[in-house]
């Protein structure tokens, strides 16, 4: 394989057709430069220059090679610049996973500012429930996910917000005006839940187990909006996290409690510590955290 450094020397000489000036510009001795060109000619199997006294001229083979060599050098320089930009986090590609609710309420608004400040960073989003997001991080399908792992010690993480469990009550339910609602009050109520795999569902199931309640589940769905639509028609009580509430209007959900305490869970940006973490990722995490902290307290639990 031809040494790019030798090609660089060849191009430098060819541009000025003067060996001593090229040697001075390259900060190399004239004799060393001559040896490098001789070595390149030996590798190629033909002469690059005709030497007439102190004058140089390109051979036909040299003329043919020069533009190609110049393009290679230009591409190599561009590659070096690109590599430095990647290391500095100025360019690159981030793959991020989150639930549909988190994408709508947190990522979408946060990306506006992030992209304005980081135009060289391309971001691809992957949507899924909590368990799928954790698997994506483990497999390396995404560089980062916004999720709640059962064992946080397995991941690198940065806290973003606390998701509080809320109850969406039918229009005629007088408890809609309460400041909070004990989970025990839902013991005999028809409840509307997200499917298993969502962080909110894990929190609901865990809370019902602690309370010793076997819930009356009348609908399991992937869509918070479907659950709330059922509530609006009086078909049950939906249980959703405060993160989902930012995308739902015309409702005033009531915070749920268990034994007098709020039912909540920390939601974090998580990544696999055994895999490569792009240089731009910490900046995105800081942007997401800053956006989450602008949410009203009720929205963050």
Coordinates of N, CA and C in Angstrom, one line a residue, residues 5 20 22 25 32 52 54 61 63 85 90 145 148 167 174 177 181 205 210 212 223 230 261 277 280 296:
X5 N 2.1 9.7 3.1 CA 3.1 10.8 3.4 C 4.0 11.0 2.1
X20 N 14.2 22.1 -3.5 CA 14.7 22.7 -2.3 C 13.6 23.5 -1.6
X22 N 10.3 22.9 -1.8 CA 9.4 21.9 -1.2 C 10.0 21.4 0.1
X25 N 9.5 23.9 2.8 CA 8.1 24.0 3.2 C 7.7 22.8 4.0
X32 N 16.7 13.9 2.2 CA 15.7 13.0 2.7 C 14.4 13.0 1.8
X52 N 16.5 17.7 -15.1 CA 17.4 18.3 -16.1 C 18.2 19.3 -15.3
X54 N 19.1 21.3 -12.3 CA 18.4 21.6 -11.1 C 16.9 21.7 -11.4
X61 N 3.7 9.9 -16.7 CA 3.1 9.1 -15.6 C 2.9 10.0 -14.4
X63 N 2.3 13.2 -14.5 CA 1.1 14.1 -14.8 C -0.2 13.3 -14.6
X85 N -13.4 16.4 14.7 CA -14.8 16.9 15.0 C -15.6 15.9 15.8
X90 N -18.5 17.5 17.8 CA -19.1 18.5 17.0 C -20.0 17.9 15.8
X145 N -31.2 5.7 26.4 CA -32.7 5.6 26.5 C -33.1 6.4 27.8
X148 N -36.5 3.5 33.2 CA -36.4 3.2 34.6 C -36.0 1.8 34.7
X167 N -54.3 9.6 38.8 CA -55.6 8.9 38.5 C -56.4 9.9 37.7
X174 N -66.9 12.9 42.0 CA -66.6 14.0 42.8 C -65.2 14.1 43.4
X177 N -61.8 16.6 42.5 CA -61.4 17.9 43.1 C -60.5 17.6 44.3
X181 N -55.5 11.0 46.1 CA -56.4 9.9 46.2 C -55.7 8.7 46.7
X205 N -48.6 -2.1 39.0 CA -48.7 -3.5 39.5 C -48.0 -3.6 40.8
X210 N -48.4 -4.2 46.8 CA -48.1 -3.7 48.2 C -49.4 -3.4 49.0
X212 N -52.1 -5.0 48.6 CA -52.9 -6.2 48.7 C -54.2 -6.1 47.9
X223 N -51.8 3.1 24.3 CA -52.1 4.5 24.1 C -52.7 5.2 25.4
X230 N -61.6 6.7 27.2 CA -62.6 5.8 27.9 C -63.0 6.5 29.2
X261 N -48.1 8.2 51.2 CA -46.9 8.7 50.4 C -47.2 8.7 48.9
X277 N -19.6 5.5 24.2 CA -20.5 6.6 24.4 C -20.1 7.8 23.5
X280 N -21.0 13.6 22.0 CA -22.1 14.6 22.1 C -23.2 14.1 23.1
X296 N -43.6 22.3 35.4 CA -44.2 22.6 36.7 C -44.0 21.4 37.6

